[in-house]
Amino acid sequence: MNTEYFSTPRTPKNYQNTFVCYNCNQPGHKARDCYKTPHKLKQCFQCHRYGHIAQDCTTPNYQFQYTNNTGKSMNHRKAPASQVVQKDVRQTSARSSSNPNTQTRKSTVKHISSDQRIKAHRGNHNTHLEVLANELFCDIFQYLSIGDLLKAFYELNSRFKALVLGHSCLYHLDFDSISKSDLITIFQQHIPLIKNQIVSVRVSDRNYAMKQTKLLVLHGLNLRNFDQLRSFTLCHVRCEQTMDTIMLALSRLSHVTHLKIIKCHSSFNYQESTKLSNIIWSLPKLTHVYLDTEQYKFYCPEKQSLSLEYVAIVGHRCLLHEIARLLTKTPRLCGLSIRHCDLNDNQFFSAPVLSMTTLKLYDIRSRPMLMNLLQTMNNLHHLTVETFYNNFDGYQWEEIITNYLPKLRVFRLKMDIQYIGIMNNEEQTDILLDSFRTHFWLDEHQWFVRCHRKLQLTHSDILLYTVPLLFKNINIDTMRCPYKSTCPTDNI
């Protein structure tokens, strides 16, 4: 190797008081003033000077501002101090044995290496994930699925493992998006360790290749052991034997406050249906229940619940006298949601329901039943109504609300109407819309409606609803038709 540019500066004999350029090796000027190409010079990346490299540099520290030939900063290209010093030590070690003067320089480099390594570590540590507080991680864990959480954090290090298993973090288990292999691993290894931190469980048999309910039974997971369980959701169960097992487990969930049974098929008779209702109404802390078991009728429980506040009955055919019994068995009921409610032998109830503040009625086809319900709930604050072929106009709704619902603040309405014969004309639709343009609708409550009309061969399909639209069961073909609105800013 040519060491001409790396050696100690020499002064020629004939020029005792002049400088020697280490670029062109000519006396009379310094390397930085040399007119020849400076990029070919050997430059120290520590002191930024020409004529030597880093291991020969006598500068006592490494705190320099790196610049290129144009004067711009090059700090973004600088390697960590620990890497630079380690490289210098390796390059210098080959010469340390032959040159005793390098022993002092080597010890200096080692000392600098230790300090710079600590500084570099501290500087980089501020960008690591570990600097965040444990409380923040517990909040982040709430938004992650159990599978992603365990994969990302459980085996990361001892701190995160202890944090995942700690009592300060609560978990919501939704097995719907977890593969079968991961699900088995979670059942066998992780759930026994975090069972006291699980606050909600959602189990679904929607994927027929992976029956989650059977895996629960297979691995002997007893929901009763989940001391902090507050919410349980069961979806798409089609096996009656599995439903029986789940029903038995439900009776032991003494801490659950929210229960959902969604799209679960059962061919229960009166006794079995009543048994399910009794189990639900017997849970001591249950406040919210959502039932959709796809059976033909809902049978009222025989037991009374003093904790239930919100009940949703979907997928059942509810008879009015069953609703009357349900209200007596649920004295603290504040919210009720019903679908497919009909009369039975003209049975009515007249006892006022003072605790009810929220009522949602879907697919209502009986006008007398609707009137009977609304007349007994004078404390309603929120009312949602979906009717079919009940020709209520704005004047009639105004009379009902004024006379029976004086505390109503939120009103959501959707009506599907058919006009036939002499009423099958656009003028009749305008008359219907004008009935919702009174002072009561536009000024007092500011409840605006929109009306679509689809003309058929023998009739007209009318869709009228309050805006904004919050109903899911909508005829798309009718929605595509032009509409008229009572809202002054609602343009077509």
Short mmCIF file of C-alpha atoms in Angstrom, two decimals:
data_model
loop_
_atom_site.label_atom_id
_atom_site.label_comp_id
_atom_site.label_asym_id
_atom_site.label_seq_id
_atom_site.Cartn_x
_atom_site.Cartn_y
_atom_site.Cartn_z
CA MET A 1 0.00 0.00 0.00
CA ASN A 2 1.21 3.49 -0.80
CA THR A 3 1.48 5.20 2.56
CA GLU A 4 2.67 8.51 1.19
CA TYR A 5 -0.55 10.28 2.12
CA PHE A 6 -0.84 8.63 5.53
CA SER A 7 2.62 9.33 7.00
CA THR A 8 3.61 12.18 9.26
CA PRO A 9 4.04 15.50 7.34
CA ARG A 10 7.59 15.96 6.06
CA THR A 11 9.41 19.23 5.57
CA PRO A 12 11.95 19.23 2.66
CA LYS A 13 15.47 20.25 3.47
CA ASN A 14 15.45 23.21 1.09
CA TYR A 15 12.15 24.53 2.51
CA GLN A 16 12.46 24.61 6.29
CA ASN A 17 9.78 27.27 6.80
CA THR A 18 7.20 26.23 4.18
CA PHE A 19 4.30 23.75 3.99
CA VAL A 20 4.14 20.62 1.89
CA CYS A 21 0.86 19.79 0.08
CA TYR A 22 -0.23 16.22 0.73
CA ASN A 23 -2.26 16.21 -2.44
CA CYS A 24 0.39 16.99 -5.05
CA ASN A 25 3.46 16.60 -2.71
CA GLN A 26 4.66 20.06 -3.70
CA PRO A 27 5.99 22.64 -1.19
CA GLY A 28 4.63 26.13 -0.76
CA HIS A 29 0.93 25.51 -0.03
CA LYS A 30 -1.41 23.35 2.03
CA ALA A 31 -3.61 20.55 0.77
CA ARG A 32 -6.85 22.54 1.24
CA ASP A 33 -5.42 25.25 -1.09
CA CYS A 34 -4.29 22.78 -3.72
CA TYR A 35 -5.64 23.45 -7.21
CA LYS A 36 -5.71 19.75 -8.04
CA THR A 37 -8.80 17.54 -7.60
CA PRO A 38 -9.53 17.49 -3.84
CA HIS A 39 -11.88 14.49 -4.01
CA LYS A 40 -8.86 12.23 -4.55
CA LEU A 41 -7.34 13.21 -1.23
CA LYS A 42 -7.36 10.96 1.80
CA GLN A 43 -9.56 12.78 4.32
CA CYS A 44 -10.11 12.06 8.01
CA PHE A 45 -13.86 11.67 8.62
CA GLN A 46 -13.41 12.82 12.24
CA CYS A 47 -11.58 16.13 12.06
CA HIS A 48 -12.49 16.72 8.41
CA ARG A 49 -8.84 17.41 7.46
CA TYR A 50 -6.76 16.03 4.62
CA GLY A 51 -3.57 13.99 4.79
CA HIS A 52 -4.44 11.30 7.34
CA ILE A 53 -7.15 8.83 8.29
CA ALA A 54 -9.15 8.28 11.48
CA GLN A 55 -6.74 6.02 13.39
CA ASP A 56 -3.95 8.59 13.04
CA CYS A 57 -6.14 11.50 14.11
CA THR A 58 -5.03 13.25 17.31
CA THR A 59 -8.30 15.11 17.86
CA PRO A 60 -9.58 14.21 21.37
CA ASN A 61 -13.30 13.73 20.55
CA TYR A 62 -15.67 12.80 17.76
CA GLN A 63 -18.14 15.68 17.93
CA PHE A 64 -17.78 17.15 14.44
CA GLN A 65 -20.15 18.62 11.87
CA TYR A 66 -19.68 16.56 8.72
CA THR A 67 -19.79 18.48 5.46
CA ASN A 68 -19.12 17.55 1.88
CA ASN A 69 -17.14 19.50 -0.70
CA THR A 70 -20.09 21.85 -1.28
CA GLY A 71 -20.33 22.74 2.38
CA LYS A 72 -23.60 20.85 3.00
CA SER A 73 -24.13 18.76 6.07
CA MET A 74 -23.47 15.01 5.84
CA ASN A 75 -24.65 14.05 9.31
CA HIS A 76 -27.30 11.82 7.82
CA ARG A 77 -24.50 9.69 6.35
CA LYS A 78 -22.52 9.39 9.58
CA ALA A 79 -22.26 5.93 11.11
CA PRO A 80 -22.90 5.38 14.83
CA ALA A 81 -19.92 6.28 16.97
CA SER A 82 -19.54 2.78 18.34
CA GLN A 83 -19.25 1.34 14.80
CA VAL A 84 -16.68 3.97 13.78
CA VAL A 85 -14.46 3.39 16.80
CA GLN A 86 -14.67 -0.39 16.53
CA LYS A 87 -13.56 -0.18 12.90
CA ASP A 88 -10.65 2.07 13.85
CA VAL A 89 -9.56 -0.32 16.58
CA ARG A 90 -9.53 -3.23 14.15
CA GLN A 91 -7.47 -1.28 11.60
CA THR A 92 -5.02 -0.07 14.23
CA SER A 93 -4.53 -3.39 16.03
CA ALA A 94 -2.35 -4.75 13.22
CA ARG A 95 0.23 -2.01 13.79
CA SER A 96 0.03 -1.74 17.56
CA SER A 97 2.57 -4.50 18.27
CA SER A 98 5.35 -2.99 16.12
CA ASN A 99 4.86 0.65 17.05
CA PRO A 100 4.94 1.37 20.82
CA ASN A 101 3.59 4.87 20.25
CA THR A 102 0.28 3.42 19.15
CA GLN A 103 -0.36 1.84 22.55
CA THR A 104 -1.27 5.21 24.02
CA ARG A 105 -3.46 6.03 21.05
CA LYS A 106 -5.14 2.61 21.27
CA SER A 107 -6.02 3.10 24.93
CA THR A 108 -7.44 6.54 24.08
CA VAL A 109 -9.56 5.03 21.33
CA LYS A 110 -10.86 2.34 23.67
CA HIS A 111 -11.85 4.94 26.23
CA ILE A 112 -13.66 7.01 23.60
CA SER A 113 -15.32 3.89 22.26
CA SER A 114 -16.91 3.11 25.62
CA ASP A 115 -18.24 6.64 26.10
CA GLN A 116 -19.53 6.94 22.58
CA ARG A 117 -21.18 3.53 22.72
CA ILE A 118 -23.19 4.64 25.77
CA LYS A 119 -24.14 7.92 24.12
CA ALA A 120 -25.15 6.20 20.91
CA HIS A 121 -27.26 3.68 22.81
CA ARG A 122 -29.00 6.41 24.75
CA GLY A 123 -29.65 8.40 21.60
CA ASN A 124 -31.16 5.45 19.76
CA HIS A 125 -33.14 4.27 22.80
CA ASN A 126 -35.48 7.27 22.54
CA THR A 127 -36.87 5.90 19.29
CA HIS A 128 -37.61 2.41 20.63
CA LEU A 129 -41.06 1.12 21.51
CA GLU A 130 -40.00 0.37 25.06
CA VAL A 131 -39.93 4.03 26.11
CA LEU A 132 -43.77 4.14 26.11
CA ALA A 133 -45.57 3.78 29.42
CA ASN A 134 -47.29 0.57 30.42
CA GLU A 135 -50.64 2.34 30.70
CA LEU A 136 -50.41 3.36 27.05
CA PHE A 137 -49.73 -0.22 25.98
CA CYS A 138 -52.77 -1.40 27.91
CA ASP A 139 -54.87 1.07 25.93
CA ILE A 140 -53.30 -0.10 22.66
CA PHE A 141 -54.01 -3.73 23.51
CA GLN A 142 -57.73 -2.93 23.62
CA TYR A 143 -57.72 -2.33 19.84
CA LEU A 144 -55.86 -5.51 18.87
CA SER A 145 -57.32 -8.94 18.33
CA ILE A 146 -56.10 -11.59 20.72
CA GLY A 147 -54.23 -13.38 17.93
CA ASP A 148 -52.37 -10.27 16.76
CA LEU A 149 -51.64 -9.23 20.33
CA LEU A 150 -50.03 -12.51 21.33
CA LYS A 151 -48.03 -12.77 18.11
CA ALA A 152 -46.71 -9.23 18.29
CA PHE A 153 -45.97 -8.74 22.00
CA TYR A 154 -46.06 -11.96 24.02
CA GLU A 155 -42.65 -13.31 22.94
CA LEU A 156 -41.03 -9.91 22.34
CA ASN A 157 -39.25 -9.65 25.69
CA SER A 158 -39.83 -10.26 29.37
CA ARG A 159 -41.35 -6.83 29.96
CA PHE A 160 -44.07 -7.25 27.34
CA LYS A 161 -44.72 -10.81 28.40
CA ALA A 162 -45.29 -9.64 31.96
CA LEU A 163 -47.44 -6.78 30.68
CA VAL A 164 -49.66 -9.11 28.64
CA LEU A 165 -50.12 -11.36 31.66
CA GLY A 166 -50.53 -8.46 34.09
CA HIS A 167 -53.83 -7.70 35.77
CA SER A 168 -53.93 -4.11 34.50
CA CYS A 169 -54.75 -5.16 30.91
CA LEU A 170 -58.23 -6.37 29.94
CA TYR A 171 -58.95 -8.36 26.78
CA HIS A 172 -61.82 -8.80 24.33
CA LEU A 173 -61.67 -12.22 22.69
CA ASP A 174 -63.16 -12.31 19.20
CA PHE A 175 -62.30 -15.67 17.63
CA ASP A 176 -64.00 -14.91 14.31
CA SER A 177 -60.81 -13.75 12.57
CA ILE A 178 -58.37 -16.32 13.99
CA SER A 179 -57.15 -19.36 12.09
CA LYS A 180 -57.76 -22.82 13.49
CA SER A 181 -54.10 -23.49 14.30
CA ASP A 182 -53.77 -20.18 16.15
CA LEU A 183 -57.06 -20.79 17.91
CA ILE A 184 -55.92 -24.15 19.28
CA THR A 185 -52.65 -22.60 20.46
CA ILE A 186 -54.52 -19.81 22.21
CA PHE A 187 -56.87 -22.27 23.88
CA GLN A 188 -54.07 -24.50 25.11
CA GLN A 189 -51.33 -22.04 26.08
CA HIS A 190 -52.58 -18.50 26.56
CA ILE A 191 -56.18 -18.42 27.75
CA PRO A 192 -55.42 -20.28 31.03
CA LEU A 193 -52.88 -17.53 31.81
CA ILE A 194 -55.13 -14.54 31.06
CA LYS A 195 -58.54 -15.93 32.00
CA ASN A 196 -58.90 -13.43 34.84
CA GLN A 197 -58.37 -10.53 32.42
CA ILE A 198 -60.95 -11.49 29.78
CA VAL A 199 -63.95 -9.15 29.81
CA SER A 200 -65.73 -10.20 26.59
CA VAL A 201 -65.92 -13.33 24.43
CA ARG A 202 -67.37 -13.69 20.94
CA VAL A 203 -67.74 -17.24 19.58
CA SER A 204 -69.04 -18.00 16.09
CA ASP A 205 -69.69 -21.13 14.05
CA ARG A 206 -70.07 -19.20 10.81
CA ASN A 207 -67.05 -21.02 9.38
CA TYR A 208 -68.34 -24.59 9.06
CA ALA A 209 -64.79 -25.95 8.71
CA MET A 210 -63.90 -24.66 12.18
CA LYS A 211 -66.54 -25.01 14.86
CA GLN A 212 -65.38 -22.69 17.61
CA THR A 213 -68.02 -23.87 20.05
CA LYS A 214 -66.79 -27.46 19.68
CA LEU A 215 -63.22 -26.32 20.29
CA LEU A 216 -64.39 -24.65 23.48
CA VAL A 217 -65.95 -27.89 24.67
CA LEU A 218 -63.02 -30.00 23.43
CA HIS A 219 -60.44 -28.05 25.41
CA GLY A 220 -62.62 -27.96 28.50
CA LEU A 221 -62.84 -24.20 28.77
CA ASN A 222 -65.38 -23.36 31.43
CA LEU A 223 -66.75 -19.86 31.04
CA ARG A 224 -67.46 -19.84 34.75
CA ASN A 225 -63.70 -19.55 35.38
CA PHE A 226 -63.59 -16.18 33.63
CA ASP A 227 -64.11 -14.05 36.71
CA GLN A 228 -64.05 -10.73 34.83
CA LEU A 229 -66.29 -11.78 31.93
CA ARG A 230 -68.85 -9.05 31.26
CA SER A 231 -70.00 -9.68 27.69
CA PHE A 232 -70.71 -12.92 25.83
CA THR A 233 -71.77 -13.21 22.17
CA LEU A 234 -72.81 -16.44 20.46
CA CYS A 235 -73.24 -16.45 16.67
CA HIS A 236 -74.45 -18.87 13.98
CA VAL A 237 -74.83 -21.99 16.10
CA ARG A 238 -76.86 -24.64 14.23
CA CYS A 239 -76.41 -27.69 16.44
CA GLU A 240 -79.07 -28.29 19.09
CA GLN A 241 -76.68 -30.28 21.27
CA THR A 242 -74.24 -27.38 21.22
CA MET A 243 -77.04 -24.99 22.11
CA ASP A 244 -77.92 -27.17 25.10
CA THR A 245 -74.29 -27.08 26.26
CA ILE A 246 -74.12 -23.32 25.84
CA MET A 247 -77.39 -22.89 27.70
CA LEU A 248 -75.94 -24.78 30.64
CA ALA A 249 -72.85 -22.57 30.55
CA LEU A 250 -75.00 -19.43 30.39
CA SER A 251 -76.60 -20.24 33.72
CA ARG A 252 -73.17 -19.95 35.39
CA LEU A 253 -72.20 -16.54 34.00
CA SER A 254 -73.02 -14.62 37.14
CA HIS A 255 -70.97 -11.52 36.22
CA VAL A 256 -72.15 -11.03 32.62
CA THR A 257 -73.91 -7.73 31.89
CA HIS A 258 -74.29 -8.02 28.08
CA LEU A 259 -75.54 -11.11 26.23
CA LYS A 260 -76.08 -11.55 22.49
CA ILE A 261 -77.41 -14.63 20.71
CA ILE A 262 -77.24 -13.91 16.97
CA LYS A 263 -78.52 -16.06 14.10
CA CYS A 264 -78.63 -19.18 16.20
CA HIS A 265 -81.06 -21.78 14.90
CA SER A 266 -83.11 -23.80 17.33
CA SER A 267 -86.22 -25.93 16.96
CA PHE A 268 -87.15 -25.53 20.61
CA ASN A 269 -90.67 -26.25 21.72
CA TYR A 270 -92.51 -24.17 24.28
CA GLN A 271 -90.75 -25.75 27.26
CA GLU A 272 -87.24 -25.42 25.82
CA SER A 273 -87.83 -21.84 24.68
CA THR A 274 -89.20 -20.93 28.08
CA LYS A 275 -86.18 -22.61 29.70
CA LEU A 276 -83.81 -20.44 27.64
CA SER A 277 -85.74 -17.31 28.61
CA ASN A 278 -85.69 -18.32 32.27
CA ILE A 279 -81.92 -18.83 32.19
CA ILE A 280 -81.39 -15.40 30.67
CA TRP A 281 -83.79 -13.62 33.01
CA SER A 282 -82.11 -15.35 36.00
CA LEU A 283 -78.64 -13.88 35.40
CA PRO A 284 -78.19 -11.55 38.39
CA LYS A 285 -76.18 -8.75 36.73
CA LEU A 286 -77.46 -8.90 33.14
CA THR A 287 -78.51 -5.47 31.84
CA HIS A 288 -78.55 -5.88 28.03
CA VAL A 289 -79.80 -8.86 26.02
CA TYR A 290 -80.12 -9.32 22.25
CA LEU A 291 -82.02 -12.43 21.08
CA ASP A 292 -82.14 -13.72 17.51
CA THR A 293 -82.66 -17.49 17.63
CA GLU A 294 -84.63 -17.69 14.36
CA GLN A 295 -87.56 -19.45 15.94
CA TYR A 296 -91.16 -18.67 15.14
CA LYS A 297 -92.36 -17.34 18.49
CA PHE A 298 -90.87 -15.70 21.54
CA TYR A 299 -92.09 -17.09 24.85
CA CYS A 300 -91.96 -14.85 27.86
CA PRO A 301 -89.92 -16.07 30.86
CA GLU A 302 -91.55 -17.19 34.05
CA LYS A 303 -88.87 -15.61 36.24
CA GLN A 304 -88.46 -11.95 36.96
CA SER A 305 -85.29 -9.95 36.32
CA LEU A 306 -84.48 -6.94 38.47
CA SER A 307 -81.35 -6.03 36.51
CA LEU A 308 -82.41 -6.09 32.83
CA GLU A 309 -82.70 -2.62 31.30
CA TYR A 310 -82.50 -3.19 27.51
CA VAL A 311 -84.07 -6.07 25.59
CA ALA A 312 -83.94 -6.66 21.83
CA ILE A 313 -86.04 -9.47 20.33
CA VAL A 314 -85.19 -10.01 16.66
CA GLY A 315 -86.13 -12.90 14.40
CA HIS A 316 -89.18 -13.82 16.46
CA ARG A 317 -92.88 -13.29 16.02
CA CYS A 318 -93.91 -11.42 19.14
CA LEU A 319 -97.51 -11.40 20.26
CA LEU A 320 -98.82 -8.42 22.14
CA HIS A 321 -99.85 -10.37 25.21
CA GLU A 322 -96.30 -11.84 25.42
CA ILE A 323 -94.90 -8.31 25.37
CA ALA A 324 -97.28 -7.38 28.16
CA ARG A 325 -95.99 -10.29 30.25
CA LEU A 326 -92.39 -9.40 29.42
CA LEU A 327 -92.92 -5.89 30.77
CA THR A 328 -94.24 -7.27 34.04
CA LYS A 329 -91.24 -9.64 34.33
CA THR A 330 -88.80 -6.80 33.64
CA PRO A 331 -89.81 -3.91 35.89
CA ARG A 332 -86.62 -1.89 35.29
CA LEU A 333 -86.84 -2.08 31.51
CA CYS A 334 -85.75 1.19 29.87
CA GLY A 335 -85.29 0.14 26.25
CA LEU A 336 -87.17 -2.36 24.09
CA SER A 337 -86.58 -3.37 20.46
CA ILE A 338 -89.11 -5.66 18.76
CA ARG A 339 -89.58 -7.04 15.26
CA HIS A 340 -92.70 -8.74 13.85
CA CYS A 341 -95.13 -7.82 16.60
CA ASP A 342 -98.77 -8.85 16.08
CA LEU A 343 -102.04 -8.96 17.94
CA ASN A 344 -103.52 -12.14 19.36
CA ASP A 345 -107.29 -12.40 19.83
CA ASN A 346 -107.56 -8.63 20.21
CA GLN A 347 -105.75 -8.68 23.55
CA PHE A 348 -104.62 -5.28 24.73
CA PHE A 349 -102.94 -3.97 27.83
CA SER A 350 -103.56 -0.62 29.41
CA ALA A 351 -101.12 -0.51 32.33
CA PRO A 352 -98.70 2.40 31.82
CA VAL A 353 -95.03 1.57 31.37
CA LEU A 354 -93.34 4.45 33.14
CA SER A 355 -89.77 3.10 33.05
CA MET A 356 -89.62 2.87 29.24
CA THR A 357 -87.60 5.65 27.58
CA THR A 358 -86.48 3.99 24.32
CA LEU A 359 -88.70 1.97 21.97
CA LYS A 360 -87.80 0.49 18.58
CA LEU A 361 -90.51 -1.23 16.54
CA TYR A 362 -89.65 -2.91 13.23
CA ASP A 363 -91.83 -4.52 10.58
CA ILE A 364 -95.04 -3.36 12.23
CA ARG A 365 -98.14 -4.23 10.22
CA SER A 366 -100.88 -3.87 12.84
CA ARG A 367 -102.18 -0.36 13.36
CA PRO A 368 -104.18 -1.16 16.57
CA MET A 369 -101.13 -2.85 18.15
CA LEU A 370 -98.96 0.18 17.41
CA MET A 371 -101.50 2.56 18.87
CA ASN A 372 -101.91 0.43 21.98
CA LEU A 373 -98.16 0.35 22.66
CA LEU A 374 -97.63 4.07 22.19
CA GLN A 375 -100.57 5.04 24.38
CA THR A 376 -99.03 3.30 27.42
CA MET A 377 -95.49 4.72 27.17
CA ASN A 378 -95.78 8.40 28.05
CA ASN A 379 -92.12 8.75 29.12
CA LEU A 380 -90.55 7.84 25.78
CA HIS A 381 -87.56 9.96 24.76
CA HIS A 382 -86.47 7.94 21.69
CA LEU A 383 -88.88 6.30 19.25
CA THR A 384 -88.00 4.33 16.12
CA VAL A 385 -90.83 2.94 13.99
CA GLU A 386 -90.80 0.91 10.77
CA THR A 387 -94.27 0.20 9.35
CA PHE A 388 -95.59 -1.61 6.29
CA TYR A 389 -98.83 -0.63 4.57
CA ASN A 390 -100.05 1.56 7.43
CA ASN A 391 -101.03 4.85 5.88
CA PHE A 392 -100.18 7.28 8.66
CA ASP A 393 -99.74 10.84 7.45
CA GLY A 394 -97.99 13.71 9.18
CA TYR A 395 -101.14 14.99 10.85
CA GLN A 396 -101.86 11.63 12.47
CA TRP A 397 -98.29 11.24 13.74
CA GLU A 398 -98.42 14.77 15.11
CA GLU A 399 -101.60 13.95 17.03
CA ILE A 400 -100.11 10.73 18.47
CA ILE A 401 -96.92 12.42 19.62
CA THR A 402 -98.72 15.45 21.04
CA ASN A 403 -101.30 13.45 22.99
CA TYR A 404 -99.31 10.41 24.16
CA LEU A 405 -95.58 11.15 23.84
CA PRO A 406 -95.00 14.64 25.25
CA LYS A 407 -91.36 13.90 26.23
CA LEU A 408 -90.28 12.57 22.84
CA ARG A 409 -87.00 14.09 21.63
CA VAL A 410 -85.73 11.70 18.95
CA PHE A 411 -88.08 10.29 16.31
CA ARG A 412 -87.02 7.95 13.49
CA LEU A 413 -89.71 6.89 11.02
CA LYS A 414 -89.81 4.66 7.95
CA MET A 415 -93.06 3.82 6.15
CA ASP A 416 -93.63 1.59 3.12
CA ILE A 417 -96.95 2.52 1.52
CA GLN A 418 -98.84 1.42 -1.58
CA TYR A 419 -101.20 3.71 -3.46
CA ILE A 420 -103.68 1.97 -5.74
CA GLY A 421 -106.71 3.01 -7.75
CA ILE A 422 -107.62 6.68 -7.66
CA MET A 423 -104.80 7.37 -5.16
CA ASN A 424 -102.18 6.19 -7.60
CA ASN A 425 -101.02 9.63 -8.70
CA GLU A 426 -98.31 12.13 -7.92
CA GLU A 427 -100.76 14.60 -6.42
CA GLN A 428 -101.55 12.15 -3.64
CA THR A 429 -97.84 11.84 -2.89
CA ASP A 430 -97.56 15.63 -2.63
CA ILE A 431 -100.50 15.69 -0.21
CA LEU A 432 -98.73 13.11 1.98
CA LEU A 433 -95.52 15.12 1.95
CA ASP A 434 -97.32 18.39 2.76
CA SER A 435 -98.71 16.84 5.95
CA PHE A 436 -95.11 16.80 7.26
CA ARG A 437 -94.60 20.53 6.56
CA THR A 438 -96.45 21.93 9.54
CA HIS A 439 -95.00 24.06 12.33
CA PHE A 440 -94.80 20.93 14.50
CA TRP A 441 -92.44 19.17 12.07
CA LEU A 442 -90.36 21.99 10.61
CA ASP A 443 -90.02 24.52 13.43
CA GLU A 444 -90.80 22.90 16.76
CA HIS A 445 -88.87 19.62 16.30
CA GLN A 446 -87.06 20.10 12.97
CA TRP A 447 -87.90 16.57 11.87
CA PHE A 448 -87.58 16.36 8.09
CA VAL A 449 -88.75 13.56 5.81
CA ARG A 450 -87.89 12.37 2.32
CA CYS A 451 -90.32 10.61 -0.01
CA HIS A 452 -89.58 8.32 -2.99
CA ARG A 453 -92.26 7.21 -5.45
CA LYS A 454 -91.86 4.24 -7.77
CA LEU A 455 -94.62 3.91 -10.36
CA GLN A 456 -95.79 0.37 -11.12
CA LEU A 457 -98.41 -0.88 -13.60
CA THR A 458 -101.21 -1.17 -11.03
CA HIS A 459 -99.94 0.81 -8.06
CA SER A 460 -97.24 3.09 -6.71
CA ASP A 461 -94.66 2.14 -4.08
CA ILE A 462 -94.07 4.98 -1.64
CA LEU A 463 -91.04 5.07 0.65
CA LEU A 464 -91.09 7.79 3.29
CA TYR A 465 -88.45 8.16 6.01
CA THR A 466 -86.93 10.73 8.30
CA VAL A 467 -83.49 12.06 7.45
CA PRO A 468 -80.83 10.98 8.02
CA LEU A 469 -81.71 7.44 6.99
CA LEU A 470 -80.82 4.97 9.77
CA PHE A 471 -82.71 1.88 8.62
CA LYS A 472 -81.11 -1.18 7.04
CA ASN A 473 -84.12 -2.88 5.46
CA ILE A 474 -84.48 -0.65 2.38
CA ASN A 475 -85.87 -1.36 -1.08
CA ILE A 476 -82.98 -0.38 -3.33
CA ASP A 477 -85.14 -0.05 -6.45
CA THR A 478 -87.39 2.46 -4.74
CA MET A 479 -84.41 4.34 -3.31
CA ARG A 480 -83.11 4.93 -6.84
CA CYS A 481 -86.28 6.77 -7.82
CA PRO A 482 -86.44 10.59 -7.60
CA TYR A 483 -87.50 11.97 -4.25
CA LYS A 484 -89.03 15.03 -2.67
CA SER A 485 -88.08 16.36 0.73
CA THR A 486 -89.37 18.72 3.40
CA CYS A 487 -85.83 19.82 4.25
CA PRO A 488 -85.10 23.16 2.55
CA THR A 489 -81.43 22.28 1.98
CA ASP A 490 -82.12 18.75 0.71
CA ASN A 491 -81.67 19.04 -3.05
CA ILE A 492 -82.24 16.29 -5.58
#
